[in-house]
Tab-separated table of C-alpha atoms in Angstrom:
chain	number	residue	atom	x	y	z
A	612	MET	CA	6.078	11.017	1.755
A	613	LEU	CA	8.864	9.856	4.018
A	614	LEU	CA	11.846	12.129	4.270
A	615	GLU	CA	15.213	10.670	3.365
A	616	PRO	CA	18.311	11.477	5.423
A	617	ASN	CA	19.474	13.985	2.827
A	618	ASP	CA	16.172	15.863	2.972
A	619	GLU	CA	15.689	18.789	5.303
A	620	SER	CA	14.462	16.549	8.115
A	621	THR	CA	16.947	15.322	10.668
A	622	VAL	CA	15.280	11.914	10.995
A	623	ALA	CA	15.051	9.326	8.230
A	624	GLY	CA	11.666	7.706	7.826
A	625	GLU	CA	9.797	10.639	9.330
A	626	LEU	CA	6.562	11.941	7.800
A	627	ASP	CA	6.863	15.376	6.236
A	628	ALA	CA	5.339	18.514	7.713
A	629	ALA	CA	2.146	18.447	5.634
A	630	ALA	CA	1.348	14.903	6.743
A	631	LEU	CA	2.064	15.657	10.429
A	632	ASP	CA	-0.153	18.736	10.131
A	633	ARG	CA	-3.031	16.779	8.586
A	634	VAL	CA	-2.997	13.946	11.118
A	635	LEU	CA	-2.262	15.838	14.335
A	636	ARG	CA	-0.725	19.311	14.368
A	637	GLU	CA	-3.369	21.223	12.400
A	638	ALA	CA	-6.255	18.740	12.575
A	639	ARG	CA	-9.271	19.891	14.571
A	640	THR	CA	-12.389	18.402	16.103
A	641	HIS	CA	-15.248	19.473	13.838
A	642	SER	CA	-18.918	19.985	14.564
A	643	ALA	CA	-19.908	21.839	11.355
A	644	TRP	CA	-19.784	19.876	8.118
A	645	LEU	CA	-19.527	20.676	4.427
A	646	ASP	CA	-22.215	19.273	2.129
A	647	ARG	CA	-19.969	16.580	0.738
A	648	PRO	CA	-20.763	12.900	1.049
A	649	VAL	CA	-18.858	10.101	2.753
A	650	THR	CA	-19.205	6.850	0.850
A	651	ASP	CA	-19.282	3.242	1.997
A	652	GLU	CA	-15.929	2.928	0.250
A	653	HIS	CA	-14.505	5.623	2.576
A	654	LEU	CA	-15.759	3.672	5.586
A	655	ARG	CA	-14.190	0.458	4.352
A	656	ARG	CA	-10.896	2.265	3.728
A	657	ILE	CA	-10.962	3.748	7.244
A	658	TYR	CA	-11.507	0.289	8.720
A	659	ASP	CA	-8.824	-1.268	6.526
A	660	LEU	CA	-6.348	1.274	7.885
A	661	MET	CA	-7.365	1.388	11.557
A	662	LYS	CA	-7.427	-2.401	11.870
A	663	TRP	CA	-3.610	-2.509	11.673
A	664	GLY	CA	-3.117	-0.485	14.861
A	665	PRO	CA	-1.702	-2.484	17.762
A	666	THR	CA	-3.834	-4.063	20.499
A	667	SER	CA	-2.849	-6.281	23.394
A	668	ALA	CA	-2.342	-9.831	22.076
A	669	ASN	CA	-3.956	-8.579	18.841
A	670	CYS	CA	-7.299	-8.837	20.676
A	671	SER	CA	-8.972	-6.226	18.412
A	672	PRO	CA	-12.117	-5.770	20.536
A	673	ALA	CA	-13.509	-2.685	18.731
A	674	ARG	CA	-16.721	-3.018	16.781
A	675	ILE	CA	-17.885	-0.062	14.698
A	676	VAL	CA	-21.433	0.823	13.701
A	677	PHE	CA	-21.436	3.519	11.026
A	678	LEU	CA	-24.739	5.423	11.072
A	679	LYS	CA	-25.312	6.857	7.627
A	680	SER	CA	-29.053	6.797	6.971
A	681	ARG	CA	-31.499	9.324	8.375
A	682	GLU	CA	-33.332	6.478	10.124
A	683	ALA	CA	-30.210	5.280	11.918
A	684	LYS	CA	-29.325	8.828	13.001
A	685	GLU	CA	-32.822	9.277	14.405
A	686	ARG	CA	-32.416	6.187	16.571
A	687	LEU	CA	-29.286	7.772	18.079
A	688	ALA	CA	-30.627	11.283	18.697
A	689	PRO	CA	-32.508	10.677	21.987
A	690	ALA	CA	-29.298	9.443	23.632
A	691	LEU	CA	-27.218	12.517	22.763
A	692	ALA	CA	-26.331	15.462	24.977
A	693	PRO	CA	-28.268	18.488	23.633
A	694	GLY	CA	-25.184	20.177	22.162
A	695	ASN	CA	-24.314	17.083	20.143
A	696	VAL	CA	-27.682	16.631	18.394
A	697	GLU	CA	-27.300	19.113	15.571
A	698	PRO	CA	-23.650	18.326	14.707
A	699	THR	CA	-24.586	14.647	14.568
A	700	GLN	CA	-27.668	15.230	12.404
A	701	ARG	CA	-25.577	17.197	9.926
A	702	ALA	CA	-22.528	14.925	9.845
A	703	PRO	CA	-22.486	12.608	6.812
A	704	VAL	CA	-21.710	9.628	9.083
A	705	THR	CA	-21.630	9.005	12.836
A	706	ALA	CA	-19.551	6.059	14.023
A	707	ILE	CA	-20.453	4.285	17.246
A	708	VAL	CA	-17.141	2.977	18.567
A	709	ALA	CA	-18.120	-0.069	20.602
A	710	HIS	CA	-16.402	-3.203	21.802
A	711	ASP	CA	-17.361	-6.846	21.928
A	712	SER	CA	-17.532	-8.000	25.549
A	713	ARG	CA	-16.729	-11.515	24.294
A	714	PHE	CA	-13.785	-10.377	22.158
A	715	TYR	CA	-11.705	-13.203	23.638
A	716	ASP	CA	-13.631	-15.808	21.652
A	717	GLU	CA	-11.678	-14.604	18.575
A	718	LEU	CA	-8.262	-14.956	20.231
A	719	PRO	CA	-7.550	-18.525	19.048
A	720	ARG	CA	-7.595	-17.097	15.514
A	721	LEU	CA	-6.135	-13.618	16.208
A	722	PHE	CA	-3.332	-14.762	18.551
A	723	PRO	CA	-2.731	-18.469	17.966
A	724	TYR	CA	0.620	-18.606	19.821
A	725	VAL	CA	-0.814	-19.248	23.305
A	726	ASP	CA	-4.249	-19.907	24.802
A	727	ALA	CA	-4.979	-16.213	25.379
A	728	ARG	CA	-8.722	-16.839	25.572
A	729	ALA	CA	-8.109	-18.547	28.913
A	730	TRP	CA	-6.752	-15.273	30.366
A	731	PHE	CA	-10.184	-13.677	30.055
A	732	VAL	CA	-12.987	-16.215	29.943
A	733	ASP	CA	-13.301	-16.524	33.731
A	734	SER	CA	-11.973	-13.036	34.585
A	735	PRO	CA	-14.777	-10.602	33.762
A	736	ALA	CA	-13.053	-7.568	35.322
A	737	LEU	CA	-9.855	-8.137	33.324
A	738	ALA	CA	-11.906	-8.773	30.179
A	739	GLU	CA	-13.846	-5.540	30.662
A	740	THR	CA	-10.744	-3.421	31.275
A	741	THR	CA	-8.988	-5.018	28.296
A	742	ALA	CA	-11.968	-4.449	25.994
A	743	PHE	CA	-12.329	-0.819	27.085
A	744	ARG	CA	-8.601	-0.007	26.872
A	745	ASN	CA	-7.996	-1.686	23.523
A	746	GLY	CA	-11.315	-0.644	21.998
A	747	THR	CA	-10.413	2.934	22.918
A	748	LEU	CA	-6.983	2.599	21.309
A	749	GLN	CA	-8.751	1.409	18.165
A	750	GLY	CA	-11.121	4.389	18.351
A	751	ALA	CA	-8.076	6.657	18.317
A	752	TYR	CA	-6.742	4.757	15.309
A	753	LEU	CA	-10.112	5.333	13.613
A	754	ILE	CA	-9.877	9.110	14.204
A	755	LEU	CA	-6.336	9.343	12.851
A	756	ALA	CA	-7.054	6.935	9.971
A	757	ALA	CA	-9.966	9.120	8.857
A	758	ARG	CA	-7.717	12.171	8.939
A	759	ALA	CA	-4.943	10.341	7.073
A	760	LEU	CA	-7.460	9.556	4.326
A	761	GLY	CA	-8.437	13.212	3.932
A	762	LEU	CA	-11.562	13.251	6.100
A	763	ASP	CA	-12.242	15.104	9.347
A	764	ALA	CA	-13.500	13.711	12.653
A	765	GLY	CA	-15.646	14.959	15.503
A	766	PRO	CA	-15.299	12.578	18.451
A	767	MET	CA	-17.879	12.876	21.257
A	768	SER	CA	-18.449	11.255	24.611
A	769	GLY	CA	-21.423	13.436	25.580
A	770	PHE	CA	-24.200	10.844	25.312
A	771	ASP	CA	-25.999	8.178	27.337
A	772	ASN	CA	-24.070	4.948	26.781
A	773	ALA	CA	-26.780	2.786	28.357
A	774	ALA	CA	-29.444	4.255	26.060
A	775	VAL	CA	-27.282	3.620	22.980
A	776	ASP	CA	-26.665	0.067	24.118
A	777	ARG	CA	-30.398	-0.587	24.627
A	778	GLU	CA	-31.197	0.804	21.174
A	779	PHE	CA	-28.382	-0.683	19.104
A	780	PHE	CA	-27.048	-3.624	21.119
A	781	PRO	CA	-30.086	-5.152	22.854
A	782	ASP	CA	-28.468	-8.579	23.285
A	783	GLY	CA	-25.868	-6.968	25.580
A	784	ARG	CA	-22.782	-8.339	23.870
A	785	TRP	CA	-21.442	-5.134	22.264
A	786	LYS	CA	-20.998	-2.065	24.495
A	787	SER	CA	-20.795	1.526	23.237
A	788	ASN	CA	-17.665	3.510	24.104
A	789	PHE	CA	-17.710	6.834	22.245
A	790	LEU	CA	-18.978	8.416	19.030
A	791	VAL	CA	-17.127	9.945	16.087
A	792	ASN	CA	-18.770	12.156	13.486
A	793	LEU	CA	-17.081	11.799	10.089
A	794	GLY	CA	-17.159	14.083	7.070
A	795	TYR	CA	-15.454	17.129	5.644
A	796	GLY	CA	-15.318	19.782	8.343
A	797	ASP	CA	-16.103	23.438	7.757
A	798	ARG	CA	-12.938	25.154	8.990
A	799	SER	CA	-14.605	28.578	8.814
A	800	ARG	CA	-16.798	27.557	11.769
A	801	LEU	CA	-14.067	26.422	14.148
A	802	ARG	CA	-13.489	28.342	17.331
A	803	PRO	CA	-9.936	29.131	18.460
A	804	ARG	CA	-7.991	26.062	19.443
A	805	GLY	CA	-7.648	25.187	23.108
A	806	PRO	CA	-4.199	25.204	24.713
A	807	ARG	CA	-2.290	22.046	25.549
A	808	LEU	CA	-0.204	21.177	28.588
A	809	THR	CA	3.522	21.715	28.164
A	810	PHE	CA	5.960	18.826	28.182
A	811	ASP	CA	7.084	19.735	31.688
A	812	GLU	CA	3.498	19.748	32.959
A	813	ALA	CA	2.549	16.396	31.458
A	814	ALA	CA	5.776	14.395	31.228
A	815	ARG	CA	8.960	13.402	33.031
A	816	ILE	CA	12.190	11.791	31.868
A	817	LEU	CA	13.783	9.499	34.458
B	240	MET	CA	3.333	14.484	1.484
B	241	LEU	CA	-0.338	15.052	0.811
B	242	LEU	CA	-1.567	13.933	-2.566
B	243	GLU	CA	-3.185	16.544	-4.768
B	244	PRO	CA	-6.305	15.700	-6.784
B	245	ASN	CA	-4.240	15.279	-9.936
B	246	ASP	CA	-1.964	12.740	-8.258
B	247	GLU	CA	-2.663	9.043	-8.505
B	248	SER	CA	-4.755	9.093	-5.335
B	249	THR	CA	-8.480	9.501	-5.655
B	250	VAL	CA	-8.778	11.660	-2.532
B	251	ALA	CA	-7.281	15.108	-2.113
B	252	GLY	CA	-5.528	15.694	1.176
B	253	GLU	CA	-4.797	12.030	1.694
B	254	LEU	CA	-1.428	10.820	2.953
B	255	ASP	CA	0.571	8.899	0.385
B	256	ALA	CA	1.184	5.158	0.557
B	257	ALA	CA	4.597	5.387	2.251
B	258	ALA	CA	3.199	7.483	5.088
B	259	LEU	CA	0.170	5.195	5.580
B	260	ASP	CA	2.526	2.205	5.616
B	261	ARG	CA	4.822	3.788	8.218
B	262	VAL	CA	2.055	4.816	10.615
B	263	LEU	CA	-0.321	1.839	10.338
B	264	ARG	CA	-0.244	-0.557	7.397
B	265	GLU	CA	3.309	-1.863	7.706
B	266	ALA	CA	4.142	-0.743	11.246
B	267	ARG	CA	4.659	-3.527	13.760
B	268	THR	CA	4.840	-3.963	17.515
B	269	HIS	CA	8.508	-4.491	18.299
B	270	SER	CA	10.209	-6.298	21.134
B	271	ALA	CA	13.758	-6.473	19.727
B	272	TRP	CA	15.651	-3.204	19.361
B	273	LEU	CA	18.560	-1.907	17.327
B	274	ASP	CA	21.474	-0.363	19.207
B	275	ARG	CA	20.516	3.170	18.292
B	276	PRO	CA	19.686	5.800	20.908
B	277	VAL	CA	16.504	7.745	21.522
B	278	THR	CA	17.266	11.269	22.700
B	279	ASP	CA	15.401	13.610	25.020
B	280	GLU	CA	14.726	15.690	21.918
B	281	HIS	CA	12.892	12.718	20.370
B	282	LEU	CA	10.735	12.423	23.492
B	283	ARG	CA	9.882	16.108	23.422
B	284	ARG	CA	8.988	15.873	19.731
B	285	ILE	CA	6.739	12.868	20.394
B	286	TYR	CA	4.937	14.781	23.141
B	287	ASP	CA	4.648	17.921	21.012
B	288	LEU	CA	2.910	15.857	18.342
B	289	MET	CA	0.693	13.621	20.488
B	290	LYS	CA	-0.586	16.546	22.579
B	291	TRP	CA	-2.639	17.802	19.607
B	292	GLY	CA	-4.806	14.680	19.442
B	293	PRO	CA	-8.418	15.236	20.492
B	294	THR	CA	-9.737	14.545	23.994
B	295	SER	CA	-13.168	15.167	25.488
B	296	ALA	CA	-13.434	18.870	26.385
B	297	ASN	CA	-9.672	19.024	25.728
B	298	CYS	CA	-9.235	17.368	29.135
B	299	SER	CA	-5.810	15.922	28.236
B	300	PRO	CA	-5.510	13.594	31.244
B	301	ALA	CA	-2.471	11.601	30.062
B	302	ARG	CA	0.784	11.932	31.951
B	303	ILE	CA	3.880	10.259	30.553
B	304	VAL	CA	6.928	9.046	32.446
B	305	PHE	CA	9.752	8.196	30.047
B	306	LEU	CA	12.145	5.703	31.639
B	307	LYS	CA	15.522	6.125	30.030
B	308	SER	CA	18.146	5.450	32.678
B	309	ARG	CA	19.167	1.982	33.832
B	310	GLU	CA	18.081	2.919	37.368
B	311	ALA	CA	14.577	3.855	36.257
B	312	LYS	CA	14.221	0.663	34.201
B	313	GLU	CA	15.291	-1.391	37.223
B	314	ARG	CA	12.521	0.151	39.300
B	315	LEU	CA	10.013	-1.039	36.673
B	316	ALA	CA	11.288	-4.589	36.165
B	317	PRO	CA	9.659	-6.282	39.212
B	318	ALA	CA	6.197	-5.200	37.988
B	319	LEU	CA	6.554	-6.690	34.493
B	320	ALA	CA	5.163	-9.961	33.178
B	321	PRO	CA	8.150	-12.295	32.629
B	322	GLY	CA	8.001	-12.054	28.828
B	323	ASN	CA	8.182	-8.271	28.933
B	324	VAL	CA	11.338	-7.967	31.087
B	325	GLU	CA	13.989	-8.456	28.425
B	326	PRO	CA	12.332	-6.351	25.671
B	327	THR	CA	11.951	-3.550	28.211
B	328	GLN	CA	15.545	-3.790	29.451
B	329	ARG	CA	16.815	-3.561	25.884
B	330	ALA	CA	14.497	-0.799	24.657
B	331	PRO	CA	16.157	2.636	24.617
B	332	VAL	CA	13.135	4.126	26.406
B	333	THR	CA	10.016	2.751	28.117
B	334	ALA	CA	7.086	5.155	28.462
B	335	ILE	CA	4.624	4.712	31.313
B	336	VAL	CA	1.331	6.036	29.930
B	337	ALA	CA	-0.518	7.218	33.025
B	338	HIS	CA	-3.320	9.644	33.745
B	339	ASP	CA	-3.894	12.284	36.373
B	340	SER	CA	-6.901	11.337	38.491
B	341	ARG	CA	-7.396	15.074	39.175
B	342	PHE	CA	-7.113	16.043	35.487
B	343	TYR	CA	-10.237	18.199	35.888
B	344	ASP	CA	-8.338	20.785	37.925
B	345	GLU	CA	-6.747	21.904	34.612
B	346	LEU	CA	-10.076	22.316	32.804
B	347	PRO	CA	-10.570	26.032	33.598
B	348	ARG	CA	-7.427	26.637	31.539
B	349	LEU	CA	-7.809	23.871	28.924
B	350	PHE	CA	-11.542	24.393	28.250
B	351	PRO	CA	-12.482	27.884	29.447
B	352	TYR	CA	-15.862	28.010	27.670
B	353	VAL	CA	-17.916	26.360	30.442
B	354	ASP	CA	-17.280	25.162	33.996
B	355	ALA	CA	-16.279	21.667	32.910
B	356	ARG	CA	-14.455	21.023	36.195
B	357	ALA	CA	-17.870	20.897	37.889
B	358	TRP	CA	-18.848	17.871	35.764
B	359	PHE	CA	-16.192	15.771	37.474
B	360	VAL	CA	-15.192	17.090	40.868
B	361	ASP	CA	-18.028	15.341	42.741
B	362	SER	CA	-18.455	12.439	40.289
B	363	PRO	CA	-15.534	10.088	40.875
B	364	ALA	CA	-16.879	7.309	38.620
B	365	LEU	CA	-17.329	9.685	35.676
B	366	ALA	CA	-13.920	11.222	36.357
B	367	GLU	CA	-12.263	7.793	36.408
B	368	THR	CA	-13.924	6.634	33.178
B	369	THR	CA	-13.072	9.933	31.469
B	370	ALA	CA	-9.434	9.798	32.587
B	371	PHE	CA	-9.056	6.175	31.448
B	372	ARG	CA	-10.794	6.673	28.096
B	373	ASN	CA	-9.031	9.901	27.172
B	374	GLY	CA	-5.672	8.907	28.614
B	375	THR	CA	-5.885	5.761	26.469
B	376	LEU	CA	-6.694	7.809	23.358
B	377	GLN	CA	-3.593	9.880	24.118
B	378	GLY	CA	-1.555	6.685	24.509
B	379	ALA	CA	-2.630	5.707	20.997
B	380	TYR	CA	-1.601	9.157	19.764
B	381	LEU	CA	1.800	8.577	21.402
B	382	ILE	CA	2.264	5.272	19.547
B	383	LEU	CA	1.345	6.760	16.173
B	384	ALA	CA	3.296	9.986	16.830
B	385	ALA	CA	6.434	7.950	17.536
B	386	ARG	CA	5.946	6.045	14.283
B	387	ALA	CA	5.277	9.261	12.359
B	388	LEU	CA	8.617	10.578	13.630
B	389	GLY	CA	10.488	7.533	12.379
B	390	LEU	CA	10.627	5.516	15.609
B	391	ASP	CA	9.037	2.181	16.452
B	392	ALA	CA	6.825	1.304	19.408
B	393	GLY	CA	6.212	-1.757	21.534
B	394	PRO	CA	3.065	-1.212	23.616
B	395	MET	CA	2.470	-3.594	26.537
B	396	SER	CA	-0.234	-4.136	29.095
B	397	GLY	CA	1.321	-7.241	30.665
B	398	PHE	CA	2.382	-5.769	34.000
B	399	ASP	CA	1.113	-5.125	37.522
B	400	ASN	CA	-0.468	-1.667	37.464
B	401	ALA	CA	-0.735	-1.461	41.249
B	402	ALA	CA	2.963	-2.246	41.667
B	403	VAL	CA	3.940	0.441	39.120
B	404	ASP	CA	1.697	2.925	40.899
B	405	ARG	CA	3.268	2.156	44.293
B	406	GLU	CA	6.761	2.560	42.884
B	407	PHE	CA	6.333	5.599	40.662
B	408	PHE	CA	3.189	7.363	41.913
B	409	PRO	CA	3.155	6.876	45.688
B	410	ASP	CA	0.925	9.890	46.331
B	411	GLY	CA	-1.873	8.150	44.394
B	412	ARG	CA	-2.708	10.998	42.057
B	413	TRP	CA	-1.330	9.564	38.792
B	414	LYS	CA	-2.432	6.063	37.741
B	415	SER	CA	-0.583	3.829	35.293
B	416	ASN	CA	-2.486	2.659	32.223
B	417	PHE	CA	-0.088	0.859	29.848
B	418	LEU	CA	3.560	0.848	28.778
B	419	VAL	CA	5.198	1.617	25.433
B	420	ASN	CA	8.761	0.663	24.577
B	421	LEU	CA	10.308	3.152	22.146
B	422	GLY	CA	13.316	2.797	19.870
B	423	TYR	CA	14.294	1.517	16.460
B	424	GLY	CA	12.883	-1.978	16.068
B	425	ASP	CA	14.816	-4.880	14.596
B	426	ARG	CA	12.527	-6.023	11.775
B	427	SER	CA	14.581	-9.178	11.256
B	428	ARG	CA	13.276	-10.464	14.602
B	429	LEU	CA	9.565	-9.977	13.998
B	430	ARG	CA	7.325	-13.004	13.814
B	431	PRO	CA	4.635	-13.206	11.110
B	432	ARG	CA	1.901	-10.672	11.554
B	433	GLY	CA	-1.359	-11.715	13.158
B	434	PRO	CA	-4.567	-11.572	11.116
B	435	ARG	CA	-7.200	-8.878	11.565
B	436	LEU	CA	-10.975	-9.130	11.575
B	437	THR	CA	-12.627	-8.316	8.258
B	438	PHE	CA	-14.845	-5.263	7.843
B	439	ASP	CA	-17.931	-7.460	7.887
B	440	GLU	CA	-16.853	-9.130	11.124
B	441	ALA	CA	-16.106	-5.904	12.985
B	442	ALA	CA	-18.335	-3.244	11.422
B	443	ARG	CA	-21.820	-2.464	10.163
B	444	ILE	CA	-23.219	0.352	8.038
B	445	LEU	CA	-26.771	1.366	8.975
């Protein structure tokens, strides 16, 4: 619910405390999961929310492979860091957040105002940086979209990207970025939360 | 507000429609701004929300420089793509989302469970990828945190990163990633929204 100016909040249009808690303030990275399924409908709702997040020239390079079956999970396991194997086996779904290295071929449709494809087609370094930056932004939108829909997330970068790419993307066009376990986390198995940097350590106002 | 199971939502713990609209579904990238200030208190509240978003081993590499004064904005202007100059001049605040290339020096405090600093200190390529990926995730958290607090965002990557780094980070330790204008957007000056890829174009379930 958005707070109105006459509510207790000082800012109109702000999410209330429970919503801020769920999406960021009290949300945690989970590696232990309740025995409660995640449906294909959940995955479609996550995508239909995350897709609206902003990307540069609407380039939308992220591609998501949701691993739900035992067989698909088993194809992933050899690429994982040892500590990530069991949490991934037990998670109802593991998302591979990848990006399309030829994302710019969709720009005439996604951003029809200028010839944005021409910015990238002969500039592989710019294309790679753009795909990685914007695909990562979309991975963050995926994490927060899952939380906003009542699920929990367990993002991981401890795995062998090249091995995942060989197994899942043998034609070389999509490239793996990071992984996100999805499900309903078991809060009783969380360890204490790590500290964060203070504003004055991480930010400046000029 | 979170919906309870007996509300109209089908999922307990899910944000309601107004909150989903504000953060993602109806939120837009703005480049025209209302004449309404953004205070230092807003910037501190944005940071205090975004800081809770997950990063790998809690590494938290993002560093944010909020440009609020005319003088600071003028230092940025020569590095901007021509189309980004006016929106940035008129925005109440422009955030430089950067990352600390020596982020791993904070890991003994941020992630005291293992010697995570040792993963990075002699692996500059891994350190650079980790800083870019996780600093970008934190930039996405900044965008959505601003929206959750009732503000609007205008992220931009059309600028000369090296020129920004020379001007603002001459010692070479922090590196610019992208920019985010912050303020209250003028919805009357938005153009029609770009399309998004469908689930079947961008995702698979295995």
